[in-house]
């Protein structure tokens, strides 16, 4: 990546546009604020933070897991949309960064990302023209897109053919044929459709058949034996597309075909089904994204390296937390805090109450039990507890929340404080992470 591009972010000035930044910080550059090493207590609530030790650990954990199996890693950048984290993942050995659409690809290219996978079909002529112009200007770079139907390939071919007539020859665009599963998202639902799509790609001079792709995470939502077999069966179907293309001599000479699958929930099954293809010379690419942040909810329970490991390797850790303040106690057994859906993820489970921060100097961090987040409004959260017992919180208390689903967490924040120790009485903010959503 273009390190100078993201290092220039240190000169960005903090101001009223950045939610979660104290007015005391307005006018400072990110570098100046980082040098001050402010404490968490100097930031208003609500706030989302990331843990530096947990981020570092998670990045190293999956990098080593992939290396041990001969896999490549193209982390899904849409989880964080933070080029500084992408750079850290690349430094740990990632082969590429994955994105979901053209705006995300534009962010990656703005920061000099040389190899990007767009895990989606791109059929807009405007988008296709820009992509191949990027490739013409940077001939060593690689951009991959997906296709799951002959019609998709026809639209791509027509758009690129028209552009070539106007602008001259451009490098062919690398295409992965997407195999889908019943009840899933996109992707050819049967082998015949996948192979017909591949043939259409191979027949176009403007496209290059580079491999096969899929996403298993949409087919299951648990880790029981039945769910794991659904995922494994789908991955065998994906592998069959690759094998048929290989046997039929459809791949161009001189390329290493890509087989890519794997979110953050079932990469152990990807290992089980696809590792033989890595051993046979294909490039098996995992696209996990949520692992870098992990969570205290959905992924904690389902990740192969989570609370209940299903594969060998270091377990990953929750790196994100919410910090909120109790703002009202309108009735017994109920307290309201100052964070809501605009601040915290909620689509894969509500936040969980974890810690009470010290109320006065000399107090200790306190573990909270018997208190539950039962609902979120746009800007408020509801805490419920035993109405007949002494209230465990009072107005003004600051709480740490565990959160679920990193993919819908960071999009609510432009500058995310990165802290040194989420368990400390008053953590030190060691960095500010810039996101682009």
PDB file of N, CA, C and O in Angstrom, residues 216-270:
ATOM      1  N   UNK A 216     -19.934 -19.161   2.174  1.00  0.00           N
ATOM      2  CA  UNK A 216     -20.685 -20.170   2.906  1.00  0.00           C
ATOM      3  C   UNK A 216     -21.435 -19.619   4.115  1.00  0.00           C
ATOM      4  O   UNK A 216     -22.330 -20.276   4.652  1.00  0.00           O
ATOM      5  N   UNK A 217     -21.096 -18.419   4.550  1.00  0.00           N
ATOM      6  CA  UNK A 217     -21.660 -17.889   5.789  1.00  0.00           C
ATOM      7  C   UNK A 217     -23.149 -17.628   5.726  1.00  0.00           C
ATOM      8  O   UNK A 217     -23.806 -17.563   6.772  1.00  0.00           O
ATOM      9  N   UNK A 218     -23.703 -17.475   4.520  1.00  0.00           N
ATOM     10  CA  UNK A 218     -25.137 -17.219   4.393  1.00  0.00           C
ATOM     11  C   UNK A 218     -25.971 -18.491   4.478  1.00  0.00           C
ATOM     12  O   UNK A 218     -27.200 -18.421   4.500  1.00  0.00           O
ATOM     13  N   UNK A 219     -25.314 -19.655   4.539  1.00  0.00           N
ATOM     14  CA  UNK A 219     -26.043 -20.915   4.490  1.00  0.00           C
ATOM     15  C   UNK A 219     -26.312 -21.516   5.858  1.00  0.00           C
ATOM     16  O   UNK A 219     -27.071 -22.481   5.975  1.00  0.00           O
ATOM     17  N   UNK A 220     -25.683 -21.010   6.888  1.00  0.00           N
ATOM     18  CA  UNK A 220     -25.866 -21.534   8.247  1.00  0.00           C
ATOM     19  C   UNK A 220     -25.624 -20.413   9.238  1.00  0.00           C
ATOM     20  O   UNK A 220     -25.020 -19.380   8.911  1.00  0.00           O
ATOM     21  N   UNK A 221     -26.106 -20.632  10.463  1.00  0.00           N
ATOM     22  CA  UNK A 221     -25.972 -19.583  11.481  1.00  0.00           C
ATOM     23  C   UNK A 221     -25.628 -20.169  12.846  1.00  0.00           C
ATOM     24  O   UNK A 221     -25.663 -19.481  13.852  1.00  0.00           O
ATOM     25  N   UNK A 222     -25.310 -21.460  12.858  1.00  0.00           N
ATOM     26  CA  UNK A 222     -24.951 -22.145  14.097  1.00  0.00           C
ATOM     27  C   UNK A 222     -23.732 -23.019  13.823  1.00  0.00           C
ATOM     28  O   UNK A 222     -23.266 -23.119  12.689  1.00  0.00           O
ATOM     29  N   UNK A 223     -23.246 -23.674  14.860  1.00  0.00           N
ATOM     30  CA  UNK A 223     -22.073 -24.530  14.719  1.00  0.00           C
ATOM     31  C   UNK A 223     -22.388 -25.979  15.071  1.00  0.00           C
ATOM     32  O   UNK A 223     -21.483 -26.738  15.414  1.00  0.00           O
ATOM     33  N   UNK A 224     -23.652 -26.388  14.995  1.00  0.00           N
ATOM     34  CA  UNK A 224     -23.985 -27.782  15.261  1.00  0.00           C
ATOM     35  C   UNK A 224     -23.611 -28.630  14.054  1.00  0.00           C
ATOM     36  O   UNK A 224     -23.269 -28.124  12.979  1.00  0.00           O
ATOM     37  N   UNK A 225     -23.666 -29.960  14.223  1.00  0.00           N
ATOM     38  CA  UNK A 225     -23.216 -30.866  13.173  1.00  0.00           C
ATOM     39  C   UNK A 225     -23.987 -30.672  11.876  1.00  0.00           C
ATOM     40  O   UNK A 225     -23.411 -30.756  10.779  1.00  0.00           O
ATOM     41  N   UNK A 226     -25.285 -30.446  11.969  1.00  0.00           N
ATOM     42  CA  UNK A 226     -26.091 -30.269  10.760  1.00  0.00           C
ATOM     43  C   UNK A 226     -25.655 -29.033   9.987  1.00  0.00           C
ATOM     44  O   UNK A 226     -25.512 -29.066   8.757  1.00  0.00           O
ATOM     45  N   UNK A 227     -25.414 -27.920  10.702  1.00  0.00           N
ATOM     46  CA  UNK A 227     -24.976 -26.692  10.040  1.00  0.00           C
ATOM     47  C   UNK A 227     -23.608 -26.872   9.401  1.00  0.00           C
ATOM     48  O   UNK A 227     -23.370 -26.427   8.268  1.00  0.00           O
ATOM     49  N   UNK A 228     -22.704 -27.538  10.100  1.00  0.00           N
ATOM     50  CA  UNK A 228     -21.368 -27.741   9.555  1.00  0.00           C
ATOM     51  C   UNK A 228     -21.401 -28.614   8.303  1.00  0.00           C
ATOM     52  O   UNK A 228     -20.625 -28.398   7.364  1.00  0.00           O
ATOM     53  N   UNK A 229     -22.313 -29.579   8.267  1.00  0.00           N
ATOM     54  CA  UNK A 229     -22.428 -30.426   7.075  1.00  0.00           C
ATOM     55  C   UNK A 229     -23.025 -29.641   5.906  1.00  0.00           C
ATOM     56  O   UNK A 229     -22.629 -29.840   4.745  1.00  0.00           O
ATOM     57  N   UNK A 230     -23.974 -28.741   6.173  1.00  0.00           N
ATOM     58  CA  UNK A 230     -24.508 -27.880   5.115  1.00  0.00           C
ATOM     59  C   UNK A 230     -23.370 -27.083   4.483  1.00  0.00           C
ATOM     60  O   UNK A 230     -23.253 -26.974   3.249  1.00  0.00           O
ATOM     61  N   UNK A 231     -22.518 -26.516   5.321  1.00  0.00           N
ATOM     62  CA  UNK A 231     -21.387 -25.737   4.830  1.00  0.00           C
ATOM     63  C   UNK A 231     -20.417 -26.619   4.046  1.00  0.00           C
ATOM     64  O   UNK A 231     -19.956 -26.258   2.958  1.00  0.00           O
ATOM     65  N   UNK A 232     -20.113 -27.785   4.587  1.00  0.00           N
ATOM     66  CA  UNK A 232     -19.172 -28.683   3.910  1.00  0.00           C
ATOM     67  C   UNK A 232     -19.712 -29.129   2.552  1.00  0.00           C
ATOM     68  O   UNK A 232     -18.960 -29.188   1.562  1.00  0.00           O
ATOM     69  N   UNK A 233     -21.004 -29.448   2.490  1.00  0.00           N
ATOM     70  CA  UNK A 233     -21.598 -29.868   1.224  1.00  0.00           C
ATOM     71  C   UNK A 233     -21.506 -28.765   0.178  1.00  0.00           C
ATOM     72  O   UNK A 233     -21.183 -29.012  -0.993  1.00  0.00           O
ATOM     73  N   UNK A 234     -21.782 -27.548   0.615  1.00  0.00           N
ATOM     74  CA  UNK A 234     -21.673 -26.416  -0.307  1.00  0.00           C
ATOM     75  C   UNK A 234     -20.238 -26.250  -0.808  1.00  0.00           C
ATOM     76  O   UNK A 234     -19.992 -26.034  -2.010  1.00  0.00           O
ATOM     77  N   UNK A 235     -19.266 -26.365   0.090  1.00  0.00           N
ATOM     78  CA  UNK A 235     -17.871 -26.192  -0.312  1.00  0.00           C
ATOM     79  C   UNK A 235     -17.428 -27.301  -1.274  1.00  0.00           C
ATOM     80  O   UNK A 235     -16.611 -27.066  -2.167  1.00  0.00           O
ATOM     81  N   UNK A 236     -17.973 -28.489  -1.116  1.00  0.00           N
ATOM     82  CA  UNK A 236     -17.675 -29.552  -2.087  1.00  0.00           C
ATOM     83  C   UNK A 236     -18.229 -29.205  -3.467  1.00  0.00           C
ATOM     84  O   UNK A 236     -17.595 -29.476  -4.500  1.00  0.00           O
ATOM     85  N   UNK A 237     -19.406 -28.578  -3.495  1.00  0.00           N
ATOM     86  CA  UNK A 237     -19.964 -28.121  -4.781  1.00  0.00           C
ATOM     87  C   UNK A 237     -19.067 -27.052  -5.411  1.00  0.00           C
ATOM     88  O   UNK A 237     -18.850 -27.046  -6.635  1.00  0.00           O
ATOM     89  N   UNK A 238     -18.574 -26.145  -4.573  1.00  0.00           N
ATOM     90  CA  UNK A 238     -17.659 -25.105  -5.056  1.00  0.00           C
ATOM     91  C   UNK A 238     -16.388 -25.735  -5.626  1.00  0.00           C
ATOM     92  O   UNK A 238     -15.923 -25.368  -6.723  1.00  0.00           O
ATOM     93  N   UNK A 239     -15.854 -26.702  -4.905  1.00  0.00           N
ATOM     94  CA  UNK A 239     -14.639 -27.374  -5.361  1.00  0.00           C
ATOM     95  C   UNK A 239     -14.858 -28.108  -6.682  1.00  0.00           C
ATOM     96  O   UNK A 239     -13.947 -28.180  -7.524  1.00  0.00           O
ATOM     97  N   UNK A 240     -16.065 -28.628  -6.894  1.00  0.00           N
ATOM     98  CA  UNK A 240     -16.357 -29.357  -8.130  1.00  0.00           C
ATOM     99  C   UNK A 240     -16.280 -28.439  -9.346  1.00  0.00           C
ATOM    100  O   UNK A 240     -15.833 -28.856 -10.428  1.00  0.00           O
ATOM    101  N   UNK A 241     -16.707 -27.191  -9.186  1.00  0.00           N
ATOM    102  CA  UNK A 241     -16.595 -26.233 -10.296  1.00  0.00           C
ATOM    103  C   UNK A 241     -15.130 -26.070 -10.678  1.00  0.00           C
ATOM    104  O   UNK A 241     -14.759 -26.143 -11.862  1.00  0.00           O
ATOM    105  N   UNK A 242     -14.292 -25.875  -9.674  1.00  0.00           N
ATOM    106  CA  UNK A 242     -12.855 -25.723  -9.950  1.00  0.00           C
ATOM    107  C   UNK A 242     -12.299 -26.973 -10.632  1.00  0.00           C
ATOM    108  O   UNK A 242     -11.560 -26.869 -11.625  1.00  0.00           O
ATOM    109  N   UNK A 243     -12.659 -28.136 -10.127  1.00  0.00           N
ATOM    110  CA  UNK A 243     -12.111 -29.372 -10.684  1.00  0.00           C
ATOM    111  C   UNK A 243     -12.527 -29.554 -12.143  1.00  0.00           C
ATOM    112  O   UNK A 243     -11.712 -29.953 -12.993  1.00  0.00           O
ATOM    113  N   UNK A 244     -13.780 -29.248 -12.443  1.00  0.00           N
ATOM    114  CA  UNK A 244     -14.247 -29.379 -13.828  1.00  0.00           C
ATOM    115  C   UNK A 244     -13.545 -28.386 -14.749  1.00  0.00           C
ATOM    116  O   UNK A 244     -13.218 -28.713 -15.909  1.00  0.00           O
ATOM    117  N   UNK A 245     -13.326 -27.177 -14.278  1.00  0.00           N
ATOM    118  CA  UNK A 245     -12.607 -26.195 -15.094  1.00  0.00           C
ATOM    119  C   UNK A 245     -11.170 -26.632 -15.310  1.00  0.00           C
ATOM    120  O   UNK A 245     -10.610 -26.471 -16.408  1.00  0.00           O
ATOM    121  N   UNK A 246     -10.576 -27.190 -14.276  1.00  0.00           N
ATOM    122  CA  UNK A 246      -9.204 -27.672 -14.387  1.00  0.00           C
ATOM    123  C   UNK A 246      -9.118 -28.835 -15.369  1.00  0.00           C
ATOM    124  O   UNK A 246      -8.273 -28.851 -16.279  1.00  0.00           O
ATOM    125  N   UNK A 247     -10.027 -29.790 -15.210  1.00  0.00           N
ATOM    126  CA  UNK A 247     -10.021 -30.960 -16.093  1.00  0.00           C
ATOM    127  C   UNK A 247     -10.311 -30.586 -17.545  1.00  0.00           C
ATOM    128  O   UNK A 247      -9.801 -31.225 -18.480  1.00  0.00           O
ATOM    129  N   UNK A 248     -11.138 -29.559 -17.739  1.00  0.00           N
ATOM    130  CA  UNK A 248     -11.496 -29.143 -19.086  1.00  0.00           C
ATOM    131  C   UNK A 248     -10.507 -28.185 -19.719  1.00  0.00           C
ATOM    132  O   UNK A 248     -10.722 -27.716 -20.849  1.00  0.00           O
ATOM    133  N   UNK A 249      -9.422 -27.867 -19.027  1.00  0.00           N
ATOM    134  CA  UNK A 249      -8.415 -26.967 -19.567  1.00  0.00           C
ATOM    135  C   UNK A 249      -8.915 -25.556 -19.790  1.00  0.00           C
ATOM    136  O   UNK A 249      -8.427 -24.857 -20.694  1.00  0.00           O
ATOM    137  N   UNK A 250      -9.867 -25.114 -18.963  1.00  0.00           N
ATOM    138  CA  UNK A 250     -10.469 -23.795 -19.163  1.00  0.00           C
ATOM    139  C   UNK A 250      -9.616 -22.654 -18.623  1.00  0.00           C
ATOM    140  O   UNK A 250      -9.749 -21.511 -19.066  1.00  0.00           O
ATOM    141  N   UNK A 251      -8.754 -22.936 -17.664  1.00  0.00           N
ATOM    142  CA  UNK A 251      -7.939 -21.848 -17.105  1.00  0.00           C
ATOM    143  C   UNK A 251      -6.846 -21.448 -18.093  1.00  0.00           C
ATOM    144  O   UNK A 251      -6.229 -22.316 -18.743  1.00  0.00           O
ATOM    145  N   UNK A 252      -6.587 -20.148 -18.218  1.00  0.00           N
ATOM    146  CA  UNK A 252      -5.518 -19.700 -19.117  1.00  0.00           C
ATOM    147  C   UNK A 252      -4.157 -20.228 -18.650  1.00  0.00           C
ATOM    148  O   UNK A 252      -3.926 -20.449 -17.457  1.00  0.00           O
ATOM    149  N   UNK A 253      -3.265 -20.413 -19.596  1.00  0.00           N
ATOM    150  CA  UNK A 253      -1.919 -20.853 -19.250  1.00  0.00           C
ATOM    151  C   UNK A 253      -1.204 -19.786 -18.430  1.00  0.00           C
ATOM    152  O   UNK A 253      -1.377 -18.586 -18.658  1.00  0.00           O
ATOM    153  N   UNK A 254      -0.434 -20.251 -17.471  1.00  0.00           N
ATOM    154  CA  UNK A 254       0.422 -19.332 -16.728  1.00  0.00           C
ATOM    155  C   UNK A 254      -0.193 -18.703 -15.497  1.00  0.00           C
ATOM    156  O   UNK A 254       0.489 -17.932 -14.808  1.00  0.00           O
ATOM    157  N   UNK A 255      -1.480 -18.993 -15.205  1.00  0.00           N
ATOM    158  CA  UNK A 255      -2.053 -18.417 -13.995  1.00  0.00           C
ATOM    159  C   UNK A 255      -2.246 -19.516 -12.956  1.00  0.00           C
ATOM    160  O   UNK A 255      -2.421 -20.697 -13.285  1.00  0.00           O
ATOM    161  N   UNK A 256      -2.181 -19.117 -11.699  1.00  0.00           N
ATOM    162  CA  UNK A 256      -2.522 -20.013 -10.605  1.00  0.00           C
ATOM    163  C   UNK A 256      -3.981 -19.769 -10.262  1.00  0.00           C
ATOM    164  O   UNK A 256      -4.339 -18.673  -9.812  1.00  0.00           O
ATOM    165  N   UNK A 257      -4.864 -20.746 -10.503  1.00  0.00           N
ATOM    166  CA  UNK A 257      -6.284 -20.498 -10.261  1.00  0.00           C
ATOM    167  C   UNK A 257      -6.565 -20.259  -8.779  1.00  0.00           C
ATOM    168  O   UNK A 257      -5.951 -20.874  -7.894  1.00  0.00           O
ATOM    169  N   UNK A 258      -7.511 -19.368  -8.543  1.00  0.00           N
ATOM    170  CA  UNK A 258      -7.925 -18.995  -7.189  1.00  0.00           C
ATOM    171  C   UNK A 258      -9.188 -19.773  -6.821  1.00  0.00           C
ATOM    172  O   UNK A 258     -10.123 -19.867  -7.616  1.00  0.00           O
ATOM    173  N   UNK A 259      -9.193 -20.337  -5.631  1.00  0.00           N
ATOM    174  CA  UNK A 259     -10.422 -20.861  -5.027  1.00  0.00           C
ATOM    175  C   UNK A 259     -10.604 -20.087  -3.727  1.00  0.00           C
ATOM    176  O   UNK A 259      -9.757 -20.167  -2.832  1.00  0.00           O
ATOM    177  N   UNK A 260     -11.682 -19.341  -3.627  1.00  0.00           N
ATOM    178  CA  UNK A 260     -11.842 -18.501  -2.447  1.00  0.00           C
ATOM    179  C   UNK A 260     -13.186 -18.708  -1.779  1.00  0.00           C
ATOM    180  O   UNK A 260     -14.230 -18.780  -2.431  1.00  0.00           O
ATOM    181  N   UNK A 261     -13.143 -18.843  -0.462  1.00  0.00           N
ATOM    182  CA  UNK A 261     -14.322 -18.969   0.384  1.00  0.00           C
ATOM    183  C   UNK A 261     -13.890 -18.559   1.779  1.00  0.00           C
ATOM    184  O   UNK A 261     -12.740 -18.172   1.991  1.00  0.00           O
ATOM    185  N   UNK A 262     -14.798 -18.660   2.714  1.00  0.00           N
ATOM    186  CA  UNK A 262     -14.385 -18.499   4.100  1.00  0.00           C
ATOM    187  C   UNK A 262     -14.623 -17.125   4.675  1.00  0.00           C
ATOM    188  O   UNK A 262     -13.875 -16.185   4.403  1.00  0.00           O
ATOM    189  N   UNK A 263     -15.687 -16.992   5.483  1.00  0.00           N
ATOM    190  CA  UNK A 263     -15.852 -15.827   6.320  1.00  0.00           C
ATOM    191  C   UNK A 263     -15.132 -16.073   7.631  1.00  0.00           C
ATOM    192  O   UNK A 263     -14.114 -16.758   7.692  1.00  0.00           O
ATOM    193  N   UNK A 264     -15.688 -15.570   8.722  1.00  0.00           N
ATOM    194  CA  UNK A 264     -15.055 -15.741  10.032  1.00  0.00           C
ATOM    195  C   UNK A 264     -15.748 -16.794  10.880  1.00  0.00           C
ATOM    196  O   UNK A 264     -15.365 -16.999  12.033  1.00  0.00           O
ATOM    197  N   UNK A 265     -16.760 -17.467  10.326  1.00  0.00           N
ATOM    198  CA  UNK A 265     -17.523 -18.440  11.114  1.00  0.00           C
ATOM    199  C   UNK A 265     -17.172 -19.887  10.811  1.00  0.00           C
ATOM    200  O   UNK A 265     -17.283 -20.744  11.694  1.00  0.00           O
ATOM    201  N   UNK A 266     -16.753 -20.197   9.583  1.00  0.00           N
ATOM    202  CA  UNK A 266     -16.590 -21.601   9.194  1.00  0.00           C
ATOM    203  C   UNK A 266     -15.270 -21.873   8.485  1.00  0.00           C
ATOM    204  O   UNK A 266     -15.184 -22.776   7.661  1.00  0.00           O
ATOM    205  N   UNK A 267     -14.226 -21.141   8.792  1.00  0.00           N
ATOM    206  CA  UNK A 267     -12.990 -21.385   8.049  1.00  0.00           C
ATOM    207  C   UNK A 267     -12.358 -22.732   8.401  1.00  0.00           C
ATOM    208  O   UNK A 267     -11.514 -23.242   7.662  1.00  0.00           O
ATOM    209  N   UNK A 268     -12.774 -23.350   9.503  1.00  0.00           N
ATOM    210  CA  UNK A 268     -12.307 -24.705   9.790  1.00  0.00           C
ATOM    211  C   UNK A 268     -12.853 -25.700   8.769  1.00  0.00           C
ATOM    212  O   UNK A 268     -12.171 -26.664   8.394  1.00  0.00           O
ATOM    213  N   UNK A 269     -14.085 -25.479   8.308  1.00  0.00           N
ATOM    214  CA  UNK A 269     -14.672 -26.367   7.305  1.00  0.00           C
ATOM    215  C   UNK A 269     -14.010 -26.110   5.949  1.00  0.00           C
ATOM    216  O   UNK A 269     -13.814 -27.041   5.156  1.00  0.00           O
ATOM    217  N   UNK A 270     -13.675 -24.860   5.668  1.00  0.00           N
ATOM    218  CA  UNK A 270     -12.917 -24.554   4.450  1.00  0.00           C
ATOM    219  C   UNK A 270     -11.606 -25.333   4.454  1.00  0.00           C
ATOM    220  O   UNK A 270     -11.196 -25.918   3.435  1.00  0.00           O
TER     221      UNK A 270
END
